[in-house]
Coordinates of N, CA and C in Angstrom, one line a residue:
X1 N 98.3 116.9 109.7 CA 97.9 117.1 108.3 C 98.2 115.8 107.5
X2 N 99.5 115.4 107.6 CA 99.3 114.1 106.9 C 99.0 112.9 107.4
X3 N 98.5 112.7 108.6 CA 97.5 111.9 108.9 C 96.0 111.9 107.9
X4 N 95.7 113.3 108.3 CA 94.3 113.3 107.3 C 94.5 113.5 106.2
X5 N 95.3 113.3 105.3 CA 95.7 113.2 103.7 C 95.6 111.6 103.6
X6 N 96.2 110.7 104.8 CA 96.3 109.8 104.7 C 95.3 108.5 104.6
X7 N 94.6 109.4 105.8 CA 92.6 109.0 106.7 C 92.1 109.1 105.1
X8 N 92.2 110.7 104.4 CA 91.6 110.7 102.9 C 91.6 109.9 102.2
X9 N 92.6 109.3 101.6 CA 93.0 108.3 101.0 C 92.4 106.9 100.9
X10 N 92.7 106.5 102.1 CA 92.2 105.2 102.7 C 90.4 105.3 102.6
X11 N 89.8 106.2 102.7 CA 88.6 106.6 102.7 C 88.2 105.9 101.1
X12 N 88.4 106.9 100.4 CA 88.5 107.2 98.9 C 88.6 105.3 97.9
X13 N 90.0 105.1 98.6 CA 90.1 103.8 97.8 C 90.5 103.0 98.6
X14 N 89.4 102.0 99.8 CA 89.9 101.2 100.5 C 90.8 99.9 100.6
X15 N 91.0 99.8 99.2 CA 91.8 98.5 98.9 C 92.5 99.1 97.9
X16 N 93.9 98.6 97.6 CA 94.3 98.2 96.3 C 95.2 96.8 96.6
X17 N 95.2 96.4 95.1 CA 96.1 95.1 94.9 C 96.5 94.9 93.7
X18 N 97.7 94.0 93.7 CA 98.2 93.4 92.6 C 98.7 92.0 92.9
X19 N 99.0 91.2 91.2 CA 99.0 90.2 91.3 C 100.4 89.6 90.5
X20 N 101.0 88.1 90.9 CA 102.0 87.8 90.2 C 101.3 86.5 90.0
X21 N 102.1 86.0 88.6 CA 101.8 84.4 88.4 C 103.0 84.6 87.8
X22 N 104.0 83.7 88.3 CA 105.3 82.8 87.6 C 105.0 81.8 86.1
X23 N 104.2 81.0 86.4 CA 104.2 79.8 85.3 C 102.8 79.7 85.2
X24 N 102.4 80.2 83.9 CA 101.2 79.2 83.4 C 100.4 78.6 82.4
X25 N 101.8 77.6 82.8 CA 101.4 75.9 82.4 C 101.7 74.9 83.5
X26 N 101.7 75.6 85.0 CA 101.7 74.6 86.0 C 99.6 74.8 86.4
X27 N 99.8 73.4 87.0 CA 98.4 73.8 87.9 C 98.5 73.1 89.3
X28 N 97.9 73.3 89.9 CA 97.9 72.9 91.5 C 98.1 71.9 91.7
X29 N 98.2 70.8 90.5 CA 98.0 69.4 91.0 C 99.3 69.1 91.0
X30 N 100.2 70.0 89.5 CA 101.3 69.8 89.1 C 102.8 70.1 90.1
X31 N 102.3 71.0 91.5 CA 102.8 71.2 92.0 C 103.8 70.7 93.5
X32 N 102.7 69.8 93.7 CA 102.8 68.7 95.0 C 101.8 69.2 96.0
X33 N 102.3 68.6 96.9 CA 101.3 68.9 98.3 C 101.3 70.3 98.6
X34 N 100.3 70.7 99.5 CA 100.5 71.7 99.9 C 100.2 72.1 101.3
X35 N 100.7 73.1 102.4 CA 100.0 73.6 103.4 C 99.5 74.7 103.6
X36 N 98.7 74.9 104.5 CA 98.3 76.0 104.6 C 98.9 76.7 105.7
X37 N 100.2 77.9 105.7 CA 100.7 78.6 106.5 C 100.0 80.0 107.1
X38 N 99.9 80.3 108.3 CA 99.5 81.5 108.5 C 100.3 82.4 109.4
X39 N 100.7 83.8 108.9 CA 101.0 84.6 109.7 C 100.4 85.7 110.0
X40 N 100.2 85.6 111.1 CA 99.5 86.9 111.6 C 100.3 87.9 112.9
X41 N 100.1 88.8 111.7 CA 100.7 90.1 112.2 C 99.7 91.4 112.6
X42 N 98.4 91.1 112.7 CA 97.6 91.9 112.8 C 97.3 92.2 114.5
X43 N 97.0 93.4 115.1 CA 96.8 93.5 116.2 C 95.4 94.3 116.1
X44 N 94.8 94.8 117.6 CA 94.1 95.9 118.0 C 92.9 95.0 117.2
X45 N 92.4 93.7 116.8 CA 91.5 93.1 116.2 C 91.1 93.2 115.3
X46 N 92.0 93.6 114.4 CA 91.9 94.0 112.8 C 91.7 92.6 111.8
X47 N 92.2 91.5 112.4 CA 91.9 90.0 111.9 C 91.5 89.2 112.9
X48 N 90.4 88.7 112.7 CA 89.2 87.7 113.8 C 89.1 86.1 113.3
X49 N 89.0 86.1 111.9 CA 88.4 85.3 111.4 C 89.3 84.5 110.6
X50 N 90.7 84.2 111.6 CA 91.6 83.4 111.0 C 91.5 81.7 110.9
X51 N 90.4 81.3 111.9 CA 90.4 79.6 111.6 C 89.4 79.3 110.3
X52 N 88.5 80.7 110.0 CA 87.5 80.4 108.7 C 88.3 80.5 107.7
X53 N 89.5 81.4 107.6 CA 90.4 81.8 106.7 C 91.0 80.6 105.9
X54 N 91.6 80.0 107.5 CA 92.6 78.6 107.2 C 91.3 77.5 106.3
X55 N 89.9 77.5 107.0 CA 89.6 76.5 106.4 C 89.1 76.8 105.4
X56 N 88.9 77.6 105.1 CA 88.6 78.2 103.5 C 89.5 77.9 102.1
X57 N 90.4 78.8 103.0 CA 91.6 78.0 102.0 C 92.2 77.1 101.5
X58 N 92.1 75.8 102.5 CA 91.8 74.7 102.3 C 90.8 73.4 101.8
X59 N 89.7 74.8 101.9 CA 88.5 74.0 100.8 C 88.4 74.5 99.6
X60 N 89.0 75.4 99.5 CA 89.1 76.4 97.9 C 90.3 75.2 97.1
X61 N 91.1 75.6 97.9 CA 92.7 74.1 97.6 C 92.4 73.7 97.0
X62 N 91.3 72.3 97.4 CA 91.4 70.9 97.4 C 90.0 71.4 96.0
X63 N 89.3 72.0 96.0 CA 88.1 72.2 95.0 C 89.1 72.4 93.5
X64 N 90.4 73.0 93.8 CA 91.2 73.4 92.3 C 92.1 72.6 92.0
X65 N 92.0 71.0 92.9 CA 93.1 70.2 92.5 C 94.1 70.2 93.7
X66 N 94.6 70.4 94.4 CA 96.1 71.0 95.0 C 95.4 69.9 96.1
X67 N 96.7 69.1 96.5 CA 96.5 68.1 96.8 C 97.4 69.0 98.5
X68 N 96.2 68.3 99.7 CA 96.7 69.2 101.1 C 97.5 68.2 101.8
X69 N 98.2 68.6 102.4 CA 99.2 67.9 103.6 C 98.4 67.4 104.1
X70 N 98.0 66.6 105.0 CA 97.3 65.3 106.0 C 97.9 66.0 107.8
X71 N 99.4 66.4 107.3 CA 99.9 66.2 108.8 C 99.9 68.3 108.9
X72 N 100.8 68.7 110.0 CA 100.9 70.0 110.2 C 102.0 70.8 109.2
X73 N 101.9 71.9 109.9 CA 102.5 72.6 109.0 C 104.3 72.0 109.3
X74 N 104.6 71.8 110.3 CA 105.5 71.1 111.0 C 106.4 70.4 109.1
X75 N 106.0 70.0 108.6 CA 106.6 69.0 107.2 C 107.0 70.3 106.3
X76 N 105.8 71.1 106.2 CA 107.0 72.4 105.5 C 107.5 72.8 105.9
X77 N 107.8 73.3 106.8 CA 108.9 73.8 107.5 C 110.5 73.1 107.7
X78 N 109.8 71.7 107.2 CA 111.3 70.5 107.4 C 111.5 70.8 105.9
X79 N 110.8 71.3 104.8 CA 111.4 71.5 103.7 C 110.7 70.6 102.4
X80 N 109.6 69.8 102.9 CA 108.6 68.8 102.1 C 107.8 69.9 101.7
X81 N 107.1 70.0 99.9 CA 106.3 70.4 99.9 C 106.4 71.8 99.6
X82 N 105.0 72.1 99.7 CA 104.8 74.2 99.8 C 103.7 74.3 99.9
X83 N 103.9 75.8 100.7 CA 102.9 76.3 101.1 C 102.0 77.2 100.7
X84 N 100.6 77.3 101.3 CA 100.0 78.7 100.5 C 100.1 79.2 101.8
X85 N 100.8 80.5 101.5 CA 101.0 81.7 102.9 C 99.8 82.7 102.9
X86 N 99.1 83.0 103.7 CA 98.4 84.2 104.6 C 98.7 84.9 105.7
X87 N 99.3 85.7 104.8 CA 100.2 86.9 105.7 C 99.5 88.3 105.7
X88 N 99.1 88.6 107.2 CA 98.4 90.1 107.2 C 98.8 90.8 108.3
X89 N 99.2 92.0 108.2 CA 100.0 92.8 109.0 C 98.9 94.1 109.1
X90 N 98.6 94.2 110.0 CA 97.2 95.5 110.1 C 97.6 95.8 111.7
X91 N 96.8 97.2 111.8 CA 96.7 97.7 113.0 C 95.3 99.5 113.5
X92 N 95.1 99.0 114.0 CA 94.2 100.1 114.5 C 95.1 101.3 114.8
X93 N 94.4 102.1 113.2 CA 94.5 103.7 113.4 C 93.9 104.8 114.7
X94 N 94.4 105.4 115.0 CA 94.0 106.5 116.0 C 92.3 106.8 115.9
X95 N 91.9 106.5 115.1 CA 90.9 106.9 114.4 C 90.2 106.3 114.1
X96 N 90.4 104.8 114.8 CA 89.7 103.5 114.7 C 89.6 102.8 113.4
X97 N 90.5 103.0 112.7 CA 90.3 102.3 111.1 C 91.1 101.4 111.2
X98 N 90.9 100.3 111.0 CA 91.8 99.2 110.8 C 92.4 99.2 109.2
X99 N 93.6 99.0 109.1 CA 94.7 99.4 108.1 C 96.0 98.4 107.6
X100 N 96.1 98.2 106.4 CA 97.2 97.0 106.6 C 97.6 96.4 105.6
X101 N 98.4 95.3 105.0 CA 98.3 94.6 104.2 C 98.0 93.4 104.5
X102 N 97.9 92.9 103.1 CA 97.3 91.0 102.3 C 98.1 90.9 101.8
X103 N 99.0 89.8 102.4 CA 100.0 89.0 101.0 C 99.3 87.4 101.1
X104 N 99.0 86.8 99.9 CA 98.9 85.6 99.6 C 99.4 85.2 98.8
X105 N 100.1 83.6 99.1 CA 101.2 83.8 97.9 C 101.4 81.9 98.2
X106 N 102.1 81.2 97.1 CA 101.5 79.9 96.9 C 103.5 79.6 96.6
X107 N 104.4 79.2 97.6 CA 106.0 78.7 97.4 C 106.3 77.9 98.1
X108 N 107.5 77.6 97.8 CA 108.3 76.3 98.4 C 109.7 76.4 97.9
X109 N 110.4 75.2 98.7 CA 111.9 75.1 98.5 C 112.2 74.4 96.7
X110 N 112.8 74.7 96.1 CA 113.3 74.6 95.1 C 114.8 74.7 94.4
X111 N 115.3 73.6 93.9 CA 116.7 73.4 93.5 C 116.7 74.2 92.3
X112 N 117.8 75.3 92.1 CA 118.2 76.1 90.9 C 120.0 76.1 90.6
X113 N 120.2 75.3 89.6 CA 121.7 75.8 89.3 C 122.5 75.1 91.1
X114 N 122.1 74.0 91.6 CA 122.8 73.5 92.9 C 122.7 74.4 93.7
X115 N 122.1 75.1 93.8 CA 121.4 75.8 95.0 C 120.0 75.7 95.7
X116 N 119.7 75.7 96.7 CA 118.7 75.6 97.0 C 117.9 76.6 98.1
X117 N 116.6 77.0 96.9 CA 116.3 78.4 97.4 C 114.7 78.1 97.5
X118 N 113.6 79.1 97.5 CA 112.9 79.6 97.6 C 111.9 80.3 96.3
X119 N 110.9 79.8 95.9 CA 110.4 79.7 95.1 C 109.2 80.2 94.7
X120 N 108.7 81.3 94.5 CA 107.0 81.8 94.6 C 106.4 81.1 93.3
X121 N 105.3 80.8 93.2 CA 104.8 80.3 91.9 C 103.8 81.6 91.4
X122 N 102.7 82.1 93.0 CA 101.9 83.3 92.5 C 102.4 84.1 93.6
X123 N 101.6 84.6 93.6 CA 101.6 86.0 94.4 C 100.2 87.1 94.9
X124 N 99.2 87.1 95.5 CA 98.7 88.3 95.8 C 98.8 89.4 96.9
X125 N 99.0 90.5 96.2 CA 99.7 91.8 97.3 C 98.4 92.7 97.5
X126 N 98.2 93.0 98.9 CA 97.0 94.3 99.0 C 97.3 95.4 100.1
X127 N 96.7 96.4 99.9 CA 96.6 97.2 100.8 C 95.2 97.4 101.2
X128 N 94.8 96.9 102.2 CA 93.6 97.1 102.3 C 93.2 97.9 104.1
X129 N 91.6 98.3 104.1 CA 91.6 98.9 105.3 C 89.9 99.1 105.5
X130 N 89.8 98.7 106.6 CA 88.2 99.2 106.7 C 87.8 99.7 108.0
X131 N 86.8 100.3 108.6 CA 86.5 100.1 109.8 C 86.5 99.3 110.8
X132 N 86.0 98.3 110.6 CA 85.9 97.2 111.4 C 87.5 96.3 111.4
X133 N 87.6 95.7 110.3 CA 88.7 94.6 110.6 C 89.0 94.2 108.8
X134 N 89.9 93.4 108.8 CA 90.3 93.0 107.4 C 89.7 91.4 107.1
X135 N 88.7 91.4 107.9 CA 88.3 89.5 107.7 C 87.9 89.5 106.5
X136 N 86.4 90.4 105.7 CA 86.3 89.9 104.5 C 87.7 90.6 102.9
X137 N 88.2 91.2 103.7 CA 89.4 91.3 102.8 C 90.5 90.1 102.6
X138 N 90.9 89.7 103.5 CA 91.4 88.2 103.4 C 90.8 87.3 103.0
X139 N 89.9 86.5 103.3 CA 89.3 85.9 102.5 C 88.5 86.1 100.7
X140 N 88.6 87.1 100.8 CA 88.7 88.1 99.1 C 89.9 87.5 98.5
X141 N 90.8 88.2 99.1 CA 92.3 87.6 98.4 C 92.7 86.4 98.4
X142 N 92.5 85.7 99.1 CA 92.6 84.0 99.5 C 91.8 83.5 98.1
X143 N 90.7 83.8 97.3 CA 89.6 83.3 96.5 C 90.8 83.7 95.5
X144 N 91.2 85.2 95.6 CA 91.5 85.9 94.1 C 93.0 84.9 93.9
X145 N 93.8 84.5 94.7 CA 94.6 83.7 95.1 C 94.5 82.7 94.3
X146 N 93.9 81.7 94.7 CA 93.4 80.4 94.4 C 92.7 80.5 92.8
X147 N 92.1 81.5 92.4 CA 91.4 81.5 92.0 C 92.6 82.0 89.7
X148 N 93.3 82.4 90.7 CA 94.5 82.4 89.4 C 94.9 81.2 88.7
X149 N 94.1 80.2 89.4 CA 94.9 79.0 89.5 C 94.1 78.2 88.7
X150 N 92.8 78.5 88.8 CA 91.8 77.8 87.9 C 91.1 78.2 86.6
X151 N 91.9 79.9 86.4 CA 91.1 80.6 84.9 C 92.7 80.6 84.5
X152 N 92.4 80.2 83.0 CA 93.5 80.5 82.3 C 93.1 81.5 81.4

């Protein structure tokens, strides 16, 4: 039963999202380098279209100003810089629906008060799901992402 309350649902409204922006009076240029980080958490082939994703995002980047790393992700991870993350966690329902979330989200390490923490500037969160797989859903959010960055 709550399976198919659940199947209902997902039916009805196949996406939702929301969004954060920290500062704006920064813009992409203002921020430093950036990389493009990917995690994928998606199985059962719910995400396919992760190398179009990465290079998307990095042509969306560089079109809004945001100046890209040259080398690998390897430099953020040492703590240079920040990243724009593509993080999707999905999995094939019993029922063949691919199901899951979209986070994209644009941070880095940052000194506060002699600490040194972690930083988000935006944020996009989704729940999304379709039959097939979540590729044009990510790349959706990756635009809506980037795309905070260039409407004020």
């Amino acid at each position: 039963m709550l399976k198919r309350l659940a199947l209902t649902l997902l039916l009805i409204a196949p996406s939702f999202a929301w969004s954060e922006r920290f500062s704006w009076d920064k813009t992409l240029a203002d921020i430093g380098s950036i990389t493009v980080v990917i995690h994928d958490s998606a199985v059962d082939g719910c995400w396919t279209n992760i190398k179009e994703v990465k290079n998307y995002a990095e042509a969306k980047l560089e079109i809004a100003g945001a100046k890209l790393f040259e080398q690998d992700n390897d430099l953020y991870l040492a703590g240079i810089g920040n990243g724009f993350f593509i993080q999707v966690n999905a999995r094939r329902l019993d029922s063949g629906y691919c199901f899951g979330s979209v986070q994209v989200f644009i941070g880095g390490a940052a000194m506060f008060l002699d600490v040194l923490g972690f930083f988000k500037y935006s944020s996009i969160n989704a729940i999304a799901g379709n039959s097939e797989n979540l590729n044009i859903s990510v790349l959706n959010h990756v635009q809506k992402a980037i795309s905070e960055w260039t409407v004020k």
